[in-house]
Each structure stands twice: as structure tokens, then as C-alpha cells.
């Protein structure tokens, strides 16, 4: 049961990184992809209906950690106190910016919202990688590399998403931005590969290689203007990376803490399993429906 | 001053801020969904305008509720790691369920509603709003069930120094939760009702060219572009009365559930009850002080036990008993805060509900004359100007009442985080330094202050601007749509 819940939590974090990963990328790229207000709306319109639902994956992942592994939850959040604080401060500013930018009056206020969106996207995108990098290796280099990896991959993922969801000049710029982001993301990703062997179970080597391969494939597909497939590839890369990270964390989610010590009692895990098994497929279904409803590419004129 | 004090301040500040926005989200969401339902059923254009207008105010406020909520989800682990490790097995479950069953529903379907005006069939679009609103209300249930467990822990046992859940159903049907959920949710409807009443009152004054304070005339309001040349049928009167009805009904629920909560306090948290009155010693026929020195004999016993002669335990005697049971410590919460918050809660809450009853009576429809063949109802009474002013000025009352209620509830629980099991002093994160808490406390306080101010400015601005003109009048050249469901009446994105 402990193992199962560890997998559930890894799954929730994977959902979070894949989904909010492109939200962060879109937010970070906002000033680079758009030249006019219409284009800014076009860019933000790609995530407008979905970003809040995507963020709930984080809330659920953290809530599930609290319920299933209280000591892991409290140890992680109090241990990474200031970085976690900066993440949530970023999420606060970004959320308000996204919700309010269509309701404020002057250009200056819109620009302020945009600044909040950019800062609130870059900061968490970097910090999540830094936190997990530090958790795995405990060195300053790993922290910075982890942050650089998560930020650059989020930017790539977001750029691919914008290219997939828009038309016209924004789409062309997003494609170029994706290729540029790849120049940063691919070397960092390949650079981290040698650190994987010997740390976790054997299969993490496979997921790490898969992540690197998917990332490279994604870049090639963007080059070939196959945006749907490119997005699938970058999503796979993020999912495989998250799987690798959690594979390594399996034995000891925090230094000096085993999963068994951190876990809640079997009763709690069992009831939560039943509720989760019923509810989670429903959540996935209606979120998928949202993406279906808003499947059309956005043009600069309409929004 | 140590990390514990600052962590407590941080929890207080962030929670009260969160609680300024969330009740409005809960109540206003239902109100907007009700308006949109009315529009869909009757096809009357002013319902759509009201939906859009209050929908926008709802969304401005919703953003703050969401982002301040994220902080809450992390704060337990960051500042209160000992607490989290002790209670996670029990307390974490409702939190996880809240995210899984309520937050996903709320965020996903609200996104669909905001962006789905011209992409979804009308019924589906309305259903999305209802799903989001149900999500908000469901989240209130789960978080209050978790909170109730801190006051009255049930369905658990302590093994190896940690609480272990033995019965999830007991946790979710905790008597404290079942009294607290309707109390807080209904109070949220009072807050939202008070908000709508104030907004409608303001619009009524503005469209008559009157100021909020008597004697002031705002001349420019007469030529206000938002006042349509062709007046829609009493749009603000409709919204005002609907909100008054909501507030009055919710007020009854608040009072009833508050009564049940009072009974439970006597059993489960006698110290909080004693502190709320400042009652020093166990007293038969305990009085209730309306203000210090003005006592009504036997009223506290009547409120808490439905018997004017019943014995209510006093602070000092409970302190002595707790010392025997739990060992020497100070078990008394901050008495003045608890005493006054109790009175502010009751007084301001009753004032807000009283105002709504008064308003309903003032704006009632006269009975139809009992003459044969004349079944038409009498003409509606206009909303008196002085009452519209009162509505605007009463805006802070319900919010002050619920914040006071929250202070009573949580400060009255001190020094426990989990009543009888875990003290606040033993709950704080041992590894987090004073400086770290000071930084986060300072940033959150400033950031929240700025954002709350910004929300206030945005709300006021949108209320002043009023609803958008009906499309018919905006495009005088075009043919007037025959039915409200024509494309031009479902305007562009609200984003």
C-alpha cells in the first residue's frame, strides 16, 4: 500500500509538471512571443481556460502527501522553507495577474499584471527543479542545474504548446522560441544523464534515457512543424524525468527518512485508495473534455 | 518574540485574509448561477446583464480566494511540521479529498464557464457554473471537517506519538463539523447577500442621481452612460430583493446552527464557552453580558444548554481541572479577544440579517385588491433612498461578523491545536528559524495588503461602471434580436 501511494503521488506530481509545465513556459515567454495587446491575449488565451485546473494537480499532490506521508510532507516543506515560500509567492502573483489582466483599466495596470505573470512563471519553474535537484544530490551545482533544466524544459514545452494552439505570427515566433529553448534544454538534460546510474533502481536509467530521447525527438518534430507530436514528445520527456526523480526518491524520500516511517496507517491509505480510484478518472475525463472544448487554434483577431 | 509567535501571527494573518475572499466566492457563486438560471428559464434580458455584471465581480474576487488558498495548503508543512506529522494521518485525508473532489471541480468548470460563453450550448454552459459553485461549497465542507477535528477530535487513536485514523466516516460526520459547516456556509451567503445588497443599493442611488451620503447629489450620474435610455424593468430592485431573500434565509440557518454549536461548545470546548463570556467560576444560571456590566441573568445557560438554570463551567475552574489532567500549563485563551469577537459576531451578524428583513418588508408588493376580475398585483414599492444608503453603509457588517466568528473559534481553541491532544507550542516546525518566519510573514502581509487593496479598487471601479449596455442599444442599426439566445447577446469572452 505504501508503494502504491508513492506511485499515486509520483503520478500527481507528473500530472502537475506536464500540465503546469507548459503554463509556466507560456507565462515566461509572454513578452517574447507577442508584440501587441491582441497577440498577448492570443498567447495567454491558450492557457486561459485551463491553467487554474492544472494548478490543482499541485494542490492535490501536496494534499495527498499530507494524508499519505505526513512526515514527508512536513519535512519537505519545512526543510525547503524559503524556496517553497518563493514558489507560492510566485503562484500568488501569477494567479492574480492572469485573472485580473482582463479586468484592469489602464495599460500600466495590464503591464503590471503581465510582469506578475512572467515573474510568477519563471520563479516556480526554476525553483521546482532546484528543489528536486538539491533533494537528490544536495550540492549547489545540482541545485542550479536542476533549476536550469526545469526552467528550460518548461519554456520549450510552453513554446511547443503555443505553436500548437495558435496561428499566424505568434505561431512562427513560438516555433523559433522552442528551437532556441532546446539549445539550452537538450545539453543540460544530456549533461544530467551520467548522474543517474547507481542512485536509484535500474529502471530509472531507462526512464532517464527515454526523457532525453523524447526531448531530442520533440525538438526534431518542432523543426519539422509537427507540433502535435512535438508536444506529445516534450510531455513524455517531462513525465519520464519526473518518473526518474521519484524512482530515485523511492528508497528515501528525504535524507534520513524512509517511506515506511513517513507513511500513514494502512486504514487511511485504503480508504483514500477507494475514493481516489473512483474520483481521479472522473477528474481526468472532465479535464480532457476542457481541452477538447478549447481545441481550436487561437488567432490574434478573435480574442 | 520567537518563531512560534510569528508562525501564529502568520497563520492568523493569512487565514483571515483568505477568509475575507472565500465566503464571498461561496455565496456570490450561487447567486450568479441563480441569475443565469433565471435568464435561461425566462429569457429576460436583464437577468443576463445581471449575470455578467455580478459574474465579473465574482471573478475578481475568486482570484484572491484561490491564490490565498494555495498558501494555506503549504503552510501546515512549512510552519507547523510537528503538527503535520502528528495529525497528517487524520487531518490530511479531508485536505486531500478537498483537492481531489472539490478544487478540481471548481477550477476546471469555472475555466469552462469563463471561456465557454460562445462555445458551449447554453444549458451545458450553465451546468459548468453550477459544477464550479458546487465545488466551492464542497471545499468548505472538507476544510471545515478538518478544522472541526482540531476542536473535537474523533475517529482516531494515538499510536507511537501520532494520531492514526480509525474511522473516516466519523471524521466526516463529526458533530462539530455538522454544526459548523452550515454555520459557516450560511454565513458566507449572508456575506454575499450583503455584498449584492450594497452594490444594488449603490446602483439605485446612482441611477437616481443620489449620493451615498444624504444631501449629496451626483449630477454626472444622471448623464451616466451606463443608464440605458430604455430602462430595463427594475433590474436593481430585482437583484436587491433576491439578495435580501438569500440573506434572510441564510440568517435563519446561521442562527440555528450557531445554537447547535453553542450546545456542543459546552460539552466539547468548555474553555472557549467560558472565555466567550469571561466567566471565571462554574456558575449555575450563568448570565450573558451584552456589554461589560450589562448582564442578562441566566441567558448564557439558556443559550448553551437551553436551560436558564444550567451550570456553565468557568475559566479558572477549568484551568484547575486541566492542570490535573494534562499537567501544569496555561490553558486559558486570550480572554478579551474571545469575549469581544463573540459579541461582534452576534451583533453585526444580527444587524445584517435584520437589515435584510427590513428591506424585504419595505419593498414588499402590496396585496392585489380583492375586487372581482382584478387579479393583477399592485405596483411594486420603490426602494426608499434612505434604505439604499443603509445597504451601502452596511457592507462591512457581515464580513466583520464572520472574521470575528473565526477569531472566536480559533483563538478560543488556544493553547491547543488539537483539543486535548496537542498544544500549539509543540506544533511548530523545529527547524525553521525566527528570521525565516519573519521574512515570509512580512512578505505575505505586504503582498496580501497590496492585493486586497487592488481588489477593492477593481471592485469599486466595476460597480461604478455598471453593467454593459444591452447589445440592442449598442448597435442601433442592426435588427433587434427576437430571442435572448441570439449570438449577439452572448458577448465575447469575459477574460
GROMACS .gro file of N, CA and C in nm, chain A residues 12 41 44-45 48-53 55-60 62-64 66-68 70-71 73-75 77-78 81-82 84-85 88-89 91-93 95-96 98-106 109 117 128 261-265 267-268 271-272 275-276 279-280 283 286-287 289-290 293-296 298 302-303, chain B residues 10 56 59-64 66-68 70-79 81 83-85 87-89 91-93 95-97 99-101 103-105 107-109 111-112 114-116 119-120 124 128 162 164-169 429 432 436-437 439-440 443-444 447-448 451 454-455 458 461-462 493-495:
model
  465
   12UNK      N    1   0.065   1.222  -0.949
   12UNK     CA    2   0.008   1.356  -0.935
   12UNK      C    3   0.112   1.464  -0.966
   41UNK      N    4  -0.304   3.864  -2.579
   41UNK     CA    5  -0.427   3.791  -2.546
   41UNK      C    6  -0.431   3.655  -2.613
   44UNK      N    7  -0.192   3.426  -2.410
   44UNK     CA    8  -0.248   3.388  -2.280
   44UNK      C    9  -0.378   3.310  -2.296
   45UNK      N   10  -0.448   3.336  -2.407
   45UNK     CA   11  -0.572   3.263  -2.432
   45UNK      C   12  -0.551   3.113  -2.445
   48UNK      N   13  -0.565   3.021  -2.084
   48UNK     CA   14  -0.671   3.086  -2.005
   48UNK      C   15  -0.770   2.992  -1.940
   49UNK      N   16  -0.834   2.905  -2.017
   49UNK     CA   17  -0.937   2.821  -1.955
   49UNK      C   18  -0.881   2.708  -1.868
   50UNK      N   19  -0.753   2.674  -1.882
   50UNK     CA   20  -0.705   2.551  -1.820
   50UNK      C   21  -0.604   2.569  -1.707
   51UNK      N   22  -0.539   2.685  -1.698
   51UNK     CA   23  -0.425   2.693  -1.606
   51UNK      C   24  -0.466   2.669  -1.461
   52UNK      N   25  -0.583   2.717  -1.423
   52UNK     CA   26  -0.624   2.702  -1.283
   52UNK      C   27  -0.648   2.555  -1.250
   53UNK      N   28  -0.712   2.485  -1.342
   53UNK     CA   29  -0.732   2.341  -1.323
   53UNK      C   30  -0.599   2.267  -1.317
   55UNK      N   31  -0.322   2.384  -1.202
   55UNK     CA   32  -0.256   2.410  -1.075
   55UNK      C   33  -0.310   2.322  -0.963
   56UNK      N   34  -0.435   2.279  -0.978
   56UNK     CA   35  -0.493   2.194  -0.873
   56UNK      C   36  -0.418   2.060  -0.864
   57UNK      N   37  -0.350   2.021  -0.971
   57UNK     CA   38  -0.268   1.899  -0.962
   57UNK      C   39  -0.163   1.914  -0.853
   58UNK      N   40  -0.108   2.033  -0.839
   58UNK     CA   41  -0.011   2.057  -0.733
   58UNK      C   42  -0.078   2.048  -0.596
   59UNK      N   43  -0.193   2.115  -0.584
   59UNK     CA   44  -0.263   2.115  -0.456
   59UNK      C   45  -0.298   1.971  -0.417
   60UNK      N   46  -0.342   1.893  -0.516
   60UNK     CA   47  -0.377   1.754  -0.487
   60UNK      C   48  -0.254   1.672  -0.452
   62UNK      N   49   0.022   1.775  -0.317
   62UNK     CA   50   0.066   1.814  -0.182
   62UNK      C   51  -0.033   1.763  -0.076
   63UNK      N   52  -0.162   1.774  -0.107
   63UNK     CA   53  -0.263   1.724  -0.014
   63UNK      C   54  -0.251   1.574   0.005
   64UNK      N   55  -0.224   1.502  -0.103
   64UNK     CA   56  -0.208   1.357  -0.094
   64UNK      C   57  -0.083   1.320  -0.014
   66UNK      N   58   0.036   1.500   0.227
   66UNK     CA   59  -0.001   1.529   0.366
   66UNK      C   60  -0.077   1.410   0.425
   67UNK      N   61  -0.171   1.357   0.348
   67UNK     CA   62  -0.255   1.249   0.400
   67UNK      C   63  -0.180   1.116   0.406
   68UNK      N   64  -0.101   1.086   0.302
   68UNK     CA   65  -0.042   0.953   0.292
   68UNK      C   66   0.097   0.945   0.357
   70UNK      N   67   0.265   1.199   0.601
   70UNK     CA   68   0.272   1.326   0.673
   70UNK      C   69   0.415   1.373   0.698
   71UNK      N   70   0.503   1.282   0.735
   71UNK     CA   71   0.639   1.325   0.770
   71UNK      C   72   0.716   1.372   0.647
   73UNK      N   73   0.567   1.514   0.379
   73UNK     CA   74   0.507   1.645   0.351
   73UNK      C   75   0.569   1.753   0.439
   74UNK      N   76   0.568   1.729   0.570
   74UNK     CA   77   0.613   1.835   0.660
   74UNK      C   78   0.764   1.853   0.651
   75UNK      N   79   0.838   1.742   0.634
   75UNK     CA   80   0.983   1.752   0.623
   75UNK      C   81   1.026   1.827   0.498
   77UNK      N   82   0.846   2.048   0.314
   77UNK     CA   83   0.805   2.188   0.310
   77UNK      C   84   0.878   2.273   0.414
   78UNK      N   85   0.903   2.217   0.533
   78UNK     CA   86   0.976   2.297   0.632
   78UNK      C   87   1.125   2.296   0.600
   81UNK      N   88   1.216   2.564   0.319
   81UNK     CA   89   1.123   2.668   0.362
   81UNK      C   90   1.119   2.788   0.266
   82UNK      N   91   1.234   2.851   0.247
   82UNK     CA   92   1.234   2.973   0.166
   82UNK      C   93   1.208   2.946   0.017
   84UNK      N   94   1.026   2.707  -0.113
   84UNK     CA   95   0.882   2.678  -0.125
   84UNK      C   96   0.801   2.807  -0.109
   85UNK      N   97   0.845   2.890  -0.016
   85UNK     CA   98   0.778   3.018   0.002
   85UNK      C   99   0.781   3.101  -0.128
   88UNK      N  100   0.532   2.967  -0.379
   88UNK     CA  101   0.391   3.005  -0.361
   88UNK      C  102   0.370   3.155  -0.380
   89UNK      N  103   0.470   3.234  -0.341
   89UNK     CA  104   0.457   3.378  -0.368
   89UNK      C  105   0.446   3.400  -0.519
   91UNK      N  106   0.328   3.183  -0.739
   91UNK     CA  107   0.196   3.136  -0.784
   91UNK      C  108   0.086   3.237  -0.750
   92UNK      N  109   0.101   3.304  -0.636
   92UNK     CA  110   0.001   3.405  -0.597
   92UNK      C  111   0.001   3.518  -0.699
   93UNK      N  112   0.119   3.572  -0.726
   93UNK     CA  113   0.130   3.687  -0.816
   93UNK      C  114   0.082   3.649  -0.956
   95UNK      N  115  -0.125   3.401  -1.045
   95UNK     CA  116  -0.269   3.374  -1.049
   95UNK      C  117  -0.349   3.502  -1.056
   96UNK      N  118  -0.312   3.597  -0.973
   96UNK     CA  119  -0.383   3.725  -0.972
   96UNK      C  120  -0.363   3.797  -1.106
   98UNK      N  121  -0.307   3.668  -1.401
   98UNK     CA  122  -0.385   3.603  -1.508
   98UNK      C  123  -0.533   3.636  -1.496
   99UNK      N  124  -0.585   3.635  -1.374
   99UNK     CA  125  -0.729   3.657  -1.356
   99UNK      C  126  -0.767   3.804  -1.375
  100UNK      N  127  -0.676   3.894  -1.338
  100UNK     CA  128  -0.713   4.035  -1.337
  100UNK      C  129  -0.677   4.110  -1.464
  101UNK      N  130  -0.590   4.053  -1.548
  101UNK     CA  131  -0.539   4.136  -1.656
  101UNK      C  132  -0.650   4.178  -1.753
  102UNK      N  133  -0.755   4.099  -1.763
  102UNK     CA  134  -0.868   4.137  -1.849
  102UNK      C  135  -0.965   4.232  -1.782
  103UNK      N  136  -0.943   4.262  -1.654
  103UNK     CA  137  -1.040   4.342  -1.580
  103UNK      C  138  -0.985   4.473  -1.530
  104UNK      N  139  -0.854   4.496  -1.550
  104UNK     CA  140  -0.797   4.622  -1.505
  104UNK      C  141  -0.817   4.728  -1.614
  105UNK      N  142  -0.788   4.854  -1.580
  105UNK     CA  143  -0.820   4.961  -1.673
  105UNK      C  144  -0.707   5.000  -1.767
  106UNK      N  145  -0.602   5.059  -1.711
  106UNK     CA  146  -0.503   5.124  -1.797
  106UNK      C  147  -0.399   5.025  -1.850
  109UNK      N  148  -0.158   4.912  -1.578
  109UNK     CA  149  -0.204   4.804  -1.492
  109UNK      C  150  -0.195   4.670  -1.562
  117UNK      N  151   0.270   3.781  -1.419
  117UNK     CA  152   0.259   3.653  -1.488
  117UNK      C  153   0.399   3.599  -1.522
  128UNK      N  154   1.122   2.468  -0.872
  128UNK     CA  155   1.085   2.327  -0.856
  128UNK      C  156   1.203   2.237  -0.895
  261UNK      N  157   0.850   0.483   0.738
  261UNK     CA  158   0.839   0.571   0.856
  261UNK      C  159   0.744   0.687   0.830
  262UNK      N  160   0.747   0.737   0.706
  262UNK     CA  161   0.669   0.856   0.675
  262UNK      C  162   0.521   0.825   0.654
  263UNK      N  163   0.490   0.696   0.628
  263UNK     CA  164   0.356   0.663   0.579
  263UNK      C  165   0.248   0.668   0.687
  264UNK      N  166   0.127   0.697   0.644
  264UNK     CA  167   0.010   0.687   0.730
  264UNK      C  168  -0.026   0.540   0.748
  265UNK      N  169  -0.120   0.514   0.839
  265UNK     CA  170  -0.159   0.376   0.869
  265UNK      C  171  -0.234   0.315   0.751
  267UNK      N  172  -0.515   0.177   0.724
  267UNK     CA  173  -0.657   0.211   0.713
  267UNK      C  174  -0.676   0.337   0.627
  268UNK      N  175  -0.599   0.441   0.662
  268UNK     CA  176  -0.610   0.568   0.590
  268UNK      C  177  -0.579   0.548   0.442
  271UNK      N  178  -0.877   0.360   0.258
  271UNK     CA  179  -0.997   0.440   0.222
  271UNK      C  180  -0.964   0.543   0.115
  272UNK      N  181  -0.848   0.605   0.127
  272UNK     CA  182  -0.812   0.705   0.027
  272UNK      C  183  -0.797   0.641  -0.111
  275UNK      N  184  -1.146   0.605  -0.267
  275UNK     CA  185  -1.201   0.732  -0.312
  275UNK      C  186  -1.123   0.783  -0.434
  276UNK      N  187  -0.992   0.769  -0.427
  276UNK     CA  188  -0.909   0.814  -0.539
  276UNK      C  189  -0.939   0.737  -0.667
  279UNK      N  190  -1.260   0.880  -0.800
  279UNK     CA  191  -1.266   1.022  -0.838
  279UNK      C  192  -1.166   1.060  -0.948
  280UNK      N  193  -1.046   1.005  -0.940
  280UNK     CA  194  -0.941   1.053  -1.030
  280UNK      C  195  -0.974   1.032  -1.179
  283UNK      N  196  -1.194   1.313  -1.281
  283UNK     CA  197  -1.121   1.438  -1.296
  283UNK      C  198  -1.050   1.442  -1.430
  286UNK      N  199  -1.303   1.497  -1.714
  286UNK     CA  200  -1.358   1.630  -1.742
  286UNK      C  201  -1.250   1.731  -1.777
  287UNK      N  202  -1.128   1.709  -1.726
  287UNK     CA  203  -1.021   1.799  -1.773
  287UNK      C  204  -0.991   1.776  -1.920
  289UNK      N  205  -1.200   1.681  -2.136
  289UNK     CA  206  -1.311   1.742  -2.209
  289UNK      C  207  -1.287   1.893  -2.228
  290UNK      N  208  -1.232   1.957  -2.124
  290UNK     CA  209  -1.199   2.100  -2.136
  290UNK      C  210  -1.106   2.125  -2.254
  293UNK      N  211  -1.301   2.099  -2.569
  293UNK     CA  212  -1.386   2.215  -2.596
  293UNK      C  213  -1.303   2.331  -2.655
  294UNK      N  214  -1.183   2.349  -2.599
  294UNK     CA  215  -1.099   2.460  -2.645
  294UNK      C  216  -0.989   2.410  -2.738
  295UNK      N  217  -1.024   2.318  -2.828
  295UNK     CA  218  -0.920   2.256  -2.909
  295UNK      C  219  -0.877   2.344  -3.026
  296UNK      N  220  -0.960   2.441  -3.063
  296UNK     CA  221  -0.930   2.521  -3.182
  296UNK      C  222  -0.807   2.609  -3.161
  298UNK      N  223  -0.603   2.948  -3.170
  298UNK     CA  224  -0.647   3.086  -3.147
  298UNK      C  225  -0.579   3.179  -3.246
  302UNK      N  226  -0.961   3.718  -3.298
  302UNK     CA  227  -1.081   3.680  -3.225
  302UNK      C  228  -1.074   3.721  -3.078
  303UNK      N  229  -0.963   3.687  -3.014
  303UNK     CA  230  -0.957   3.715  -2.872
  303UNK      C  231  -0.898   3.853  -2.851
  313UNK      N  232   0.148   3.458   1.145
  313UNK     CA  233   0.139   3.430   1.002
  313UNK      C  234   0.014   3.350   0.972
  359UNK      N  235  -1.864   3.921  -1.320
  359UNK     CA  236  -1.732   3.986  -1.326
  359UNK      C  237  -1.681   4.015  -1.184
  362UNK      N  238  -1.559   3.699  -1.033
  362UNK     CA  239  -1.429   3.651  -1.082
  362UNK      C  240  -1.313   3.733  -1.024
  363UNK      N  241  -1.335   3.864  -1.009
  363UNK     CA  242  -1.228   3.946  -0.949
  363UNK      C  243  -1.197   3.893  -0.809
  364UNK      N  244  -1.302   3.860  -0.736
  364UNK     CA  245  -1.285   3.812  -0.600
  364UNK      C  246  -1.236   3.668  -0.597
  365UNK      N  247  -1.282   3.588  -0.691
  365UNK     CA  248  -1.245   3.445  -0.695
  365UNK      C  249  -1.094   3.429  -0.699
  366UNK      N  250  -1.028   3.514  -0.780
  366UNK     CA  251  -0.883   3.503  -0.796
  366UNK      C  252  -0.814   3.509  -0.660
  367UNK      N  253  -0.857   3.602  -0.576
  367UNK     CA  254  -0.790   3.618  -0.447
  367UNK      C  255  -0.815   3.498  -0.357
  369UNK      N  256  -0.852   3.191  -0.449
  369UNK     CA  257  -0.770   3.080  -0.496
  369UNK      C  258  -0.625   3.097  -0.453
  370UNK      N  259  -0.568   3.213  -0.482
  370UNK     CA  260  -0.424   3.227  -0.457
  370UNK      C  261  -0.393   3.228  -0.307
  371UNK      N  262  -0.482   3.286  -0.226
  371UNK     CA  263  -0.456   3.282  -0.082
  371UNK      C  264  -0.477   3.141  -0.028
  373UNK      N  265  -0.377   2.864  -0.184
  373UNK     CA  266  -0.255   2.786  -0.210
  373UNK      C  267  -0.162   2.794  -0.089
  374UNK      N  268  -0.150   2.916  -0.036
  374UNK     CA  269  -0.063   2.937   0.079
  374UNK      C  270  -0.104   2.847   0.195
  375UNK      N  271  -0.235   2.836   0.217
  375UNK     CA  272  -0.284   2.755   0.328
  375UNK      C  273  -0.241   2.609   0.316
  376UNK      N  274  -0.249   2.558   0.194
  376UNK     CA  275  -0.219   2.416   0.171
  376UNK      C  276  -0.073   2.385   0.207
  377UNK      N  277   0.015   2.484   0.189
  377UNK     CA  278   0.157   2.461   0.216
  377UNK      C  279   0.196   2.498   0.359
  378UNK      N  280   0.119   2.588   0.417
  378UNK     CA  281   0.162   2.647   0.544
  378UNK      C  282   0.173   2.546   0.658
  379UNK      N  283   0.082   2.446   0.656
  379UNK     CA  284   0.087   2.345   0.763
  379UNK      C  285   0.225   2.277   0.766
  380UNK      N  286   0.274   2.242   0.649
  380UNK     CA  287   0.402   2.174   0.642
  380UNK      C  288   0.518   2.268   0.670
  381UNK      N  289   0.506   2.392   0.624
  381UNK     CA  290   0.619   2.484   0.638
  381UNK      C  291   0.640   2.528   0.782
  382UNK      N  292   0.533   2.581   0.843
  382UNK     CA  293   0.549   2.638   0.978
  382UNK      C  294   0.512   2.542   1.089
  384UNK      N  295   0.538   2.178   1.114
  384UNK     CA  296   0.574   2.042   1.072
  384UNK      C  297   0.545   1.939   1.182
  386UNK      N  298   0.304   1.955   1.403
  386UNK     CA  299   0.159   1.936   1.395
  386UNK      C  300   0.125   1.845   1.277
  387UNK      N  301   0.184   1.875   1.160
  387UNK     CA  302   0.150   1.799   1.039
  387UNK      C  303   0.187   1.652   1.055
  388UNK      N  304   0.303   1.626   1.114
  388UNK     CA  305   0.344   1.488   1.132
  388UNK      C  306   0.250   1.417   1.230
  390UNK      N  307  -0.075   1.493   1.298
  390UNK     CA  308  -0.217   1.480   1.257
  390UNK      C  309  -0.238   1.432   1.114
  391UNK      N  310  -0.129   1.430   1.032
  391UNK     CA  311  -0.146   1.407   0.889
  391UNK      C  312  -0.233   1.289   0.854
  392UNK      N  313  -0.218   1.180   0.928
  392UNK     CA  314  -0.294   1.058   0.901
  392UNK      C  315  -0.445   1.086   0.902
  394UNK      N  316  -0.595   1.439   0.958
  394UNK     CA  317  -0.625   1.573   0.908
  394UNK      C  318  -0.594   1.586   0.759
  395UNK      N  319  -0.493   1.511   0.713
  395UNK     CA  320  -0.456   1.519   0.572
  395UNK      C  321  -0.564   1.464   0.481
  396UNK      N  322  -0.640   1.364   0.532
  396UNK     CA  323  -0.740   1.299   0.445
  396UNK      C  324  -0.845   1.398   0.393
  398UNK      N  325  -0.817   1.710   0.361
  398UNK     CA  326  -0.750   1.806   0.273
  398UNK      C  327  -0.725   1.748   0.134
  399UNK      N  328  -0.682   1.621   0.133
  399UNK     CA  329  -0.660   1.555   0.004
  399UNK      C  330  -0.794   1.541  -0.070
  400UNK      N  331  -0.899   1.507   0.005
  400UNK     CA  332  -1.031   1.493  -0.058
  400UNK      C  333  -1.081   1.627  -0.110
  402UNK      N  334  -0.901   1.870  -0.231
  402UNK     CA  335  -0.836   1.900  -0.359
  402UNK      C  336  -0.893   1.811  -0.469
  403UNK      N  337  -0.906   1.684  -0.438
  403UNK     CA  338  -0.946   1.587  -0.540
  403UNK      C  339  -1.093   1.604  -0.582
  404UNK      N  340  -1.180   1.623  -0.483
  404UNK     CA  341  -1.324   1.623  -0.513
  404UNK      C  342  -1.381   1.763  -0.533
  406UNK      N  343  -1.166   2.105  -0.545
  406UNK     CA  344  -1.089   2.207  -0.616
  406UNK      C  345  -1.082   2.180  -0.766
  407UNK      N  346  -1.066   2.053  -0.803
  407UNK     CA  347  -1.062   2.021  -0.946
  407UNK      C  348  -1.193   2.063  -1.013
  408UNK      N  349  -1.303   2.030  -0.947
  408UNK     CA  350  -1.435   2.062  -0.999
  408UNK      C  351  -1.449   2.214  -1.017
  410UNK      N  352  -1.214   2.465  -1.023
  410UNK     CA  353  -1.126   2.536  -1.117
  410UNK      C  354  -1.154   2.497  -1.261
  411UNK      N  355  -1.171   2.369  -1.285
  411UNK     CA  356  -1.188   2.324  -1.423
  411UNK      C  357  -1.317   2.380  -1.482
  412UNK      N  358  -1.426   2.369  -1.408
  412UNK     CA  359  -1.554   2.412  -1.464
  412UNK      C  360  -1.569   2.564  -1.465
  414UNK      N  361  -1.318   2.759  -1.540
  414UNK     CA  362  -1.248   2.792  -1.664
  414UNK      C  363  -1.340   2.772  -1.784
  415UNK      N  364  -1.415   2.662  -1.783
  415UNK     CA  365  -1.510   2.636  -1.892
  415UNK      C  366  -1.618   2.745  -1.898
  417UNK      N  367  -1.598   3.064  -1.785
  417UNK     CA  368  -1.545   3.194  -1.825
  417UNK      C  369  -1.526   3.200  -1.976
  418UNK      N  370  -1.469   3.094  -2.031
  418UNK     CA  371  -1.432   3.098  -2.173
  418UNK      C  372  -1.536   3.029  -2.262
  419UNK      N  373  -1.639   2.975  -2.200
  419UNK     CA  374  -1.731   2.891  -2.279
  419UNK      C  375  -1.857   2.959  -2.327
  422UNK      N  376  -1.896   2.898  -2.682
  422UNK     CA  377  -1.850   2.769  -2.733
  422UNK      C  378  -1.932   2.652  -2.684
  423UNK      N  379  -2.011   2.674  -2.580
  423UNK     CA  380  -2.088   2.563  -2.524
  423UNK      C  381  -2.237   2.590  -2.542
  427UNK      N  382  -2.538   2.351  -2.108
  427UNK     CA  383  -2.410   2.295  -2.064
  427UNK      C  384  -2.326   2.404  -1.997
  431UNK      N  385  -2.186   2.412  -1.615
  431UNK     CA  386  -2.046   2.431  -1.575
  431UNK      C  387  -2.036   2.523  -1.455
  465UNK      N  388   0.163   0.947   1.728
  465UNK     CA  389   0.098   1.005   1.611
  465UNK      C  390  -0.049   0.967   1.612
  467UNK      N  391  -0.367   0.826   1.452
  467UNK     CA  392  -0.396   0.731   1.344
  467UNK      C  393  -0.547   0.730   1.322
  468UNK      N  394  -0.589   0.746   1.199
  468UNK     CA  395  -0.733   0.746   1.173
  468UNK      C  396  -0.788   0.604   1.186
  469UNK      N  397  -0.901   0.591   1.255
  469UNK     CA  398  -0.965   0.460   1.264
  469UNK      C  399  -1.099   0.460   1.192
  470UNK      N  400  -1.153   0.579   1.165
  470UNK     CA  401  -1.287   0.584   1.107
  470UNK      C  402  -1.305   0.716   1.031
  471UNK      N  403  -1.291   0.710   0.899
  471UNK     CA  404  -1.304   0.831   0.817
  471UNK      C  405  -1.446   0.887   0.826
  472UNK      N  406  -1.544   0.797   0.831
  472UNK     CA  407  -1.683   0.840   0.837
  472UNK      C  408  -1.708   0.924   0.963
  732UNK      N  409   0.728   2.413   1.353
  732UNK     CA  410   0.843   2.347   1.290
  732UNK      C  411   0.969   2.376   1.372
  735UNK      N  412   1.274   2.558   1.160
  735UNK     CA  413   1.256   2.686   1.091
  735UNK      C  414   1.289   2.800   1.186
  739UNK      N  415   1.349   3.328   0.923
  739UNK     CA  416   1.275   3.275   0.808
  739UNK      C  417   1.126   3.307   0.819
  740UNK      N  418   1.071   3.284   0.938
  740UNK     CA  419   0.927   3.313   0.956
  740UNK      C  420   0.904   3.463   0.944
  742UNK      N  421   1.063   3.679   0.759
  742UNK     CA  422   1.065   3.718   0.618
  742UNK      C  423   0.932   3.684   0.551
  743UNK      N  424   0.890   3.558   0.569
  743UNK     CA  425   0.768   3.518   0.499
  743UNK      C  426   0.647   3.594   0.554
  746UNK      N  427   0.654   3.945   0.400
  746UNK     CA  428   0.619   3.947   0.258
  746UNK      C  429   0.471   3.916   0.238
  747UNK      N  430   0.422   3.814   0.306
  747UNK     CA  431   0.280   3.781   0.290
  747UNK      C  432   0.191   3.898   0.333
  750UNK      N  433   0.226   4.175   0.066
  750UNK     CA  434   0.171   4.130  -0.062
  750UNK      C  435   0.018   4.120  -0.055
  751UNK      N  436  -0.031   4.058   0.052
  751UNK     CA  437  -0.176   4.043   0.067
  751UNK      C  438  -0.242   4.179   0.083
  754UNK      N  439  -0.259   4.339  -0.257
  754UNK     CA  440  -0.356   4.271  -0.344
  754UNK      C  441  -0.499   4.297  -0.298
  757UNK      N  442  -0.590   4.629  -0.416
  757UNK     CA  443  -0.614   4.626  -0.560
  757UNK      C  444  -0.751   4.566  -0.590
  758UNK      N  445  -0.786   4.459  -0.518
  758UNK     CA  446  -0.917   4.400  -0.541
  758UNK      C  447  -1.027   4.499  -0.508
  761UNK      N  448  -1.053   4.747  -0.788
  761UNK     CA  449  -1.115   4.686  -0.906
  761UNK      C  450  -1.265   4.670  -0.890
  764UNK      N  451  -1.442   5.006  -0.903
  764UNK     CA  452  -1.441   5.057  -1.040
  764UNK      C  453  -1.549   4.990  -1.126
  765UNK      N  454  -1.560   4.857  -1.111
  765UNK     CA  455  -1.658   4.786  -1.193
  765UNK      C  456  -1.800   4.814  -1.148
  796UNK      N  457  -1.561   3.694  -2.474
  796UNK     CA  458  -1.505   3.636  -2.354
  796UNK      C  459  -1.506   3.737  -2.240
  797UNK      N  460  -1.523   3.686  -2.122
  797UNK     CA  461  -1.517   3.775  -2.006
  797UNK      C  462  -1.372   3.792  -1.962
  798UNK      N  463  -1.282   3.725  -2.025
  798UNK     CA  464  -1.144   3.724  -1.983
  798UNK      C  465  -1.076   3.856  -2.011
   0.00000   0.00000   0.00000
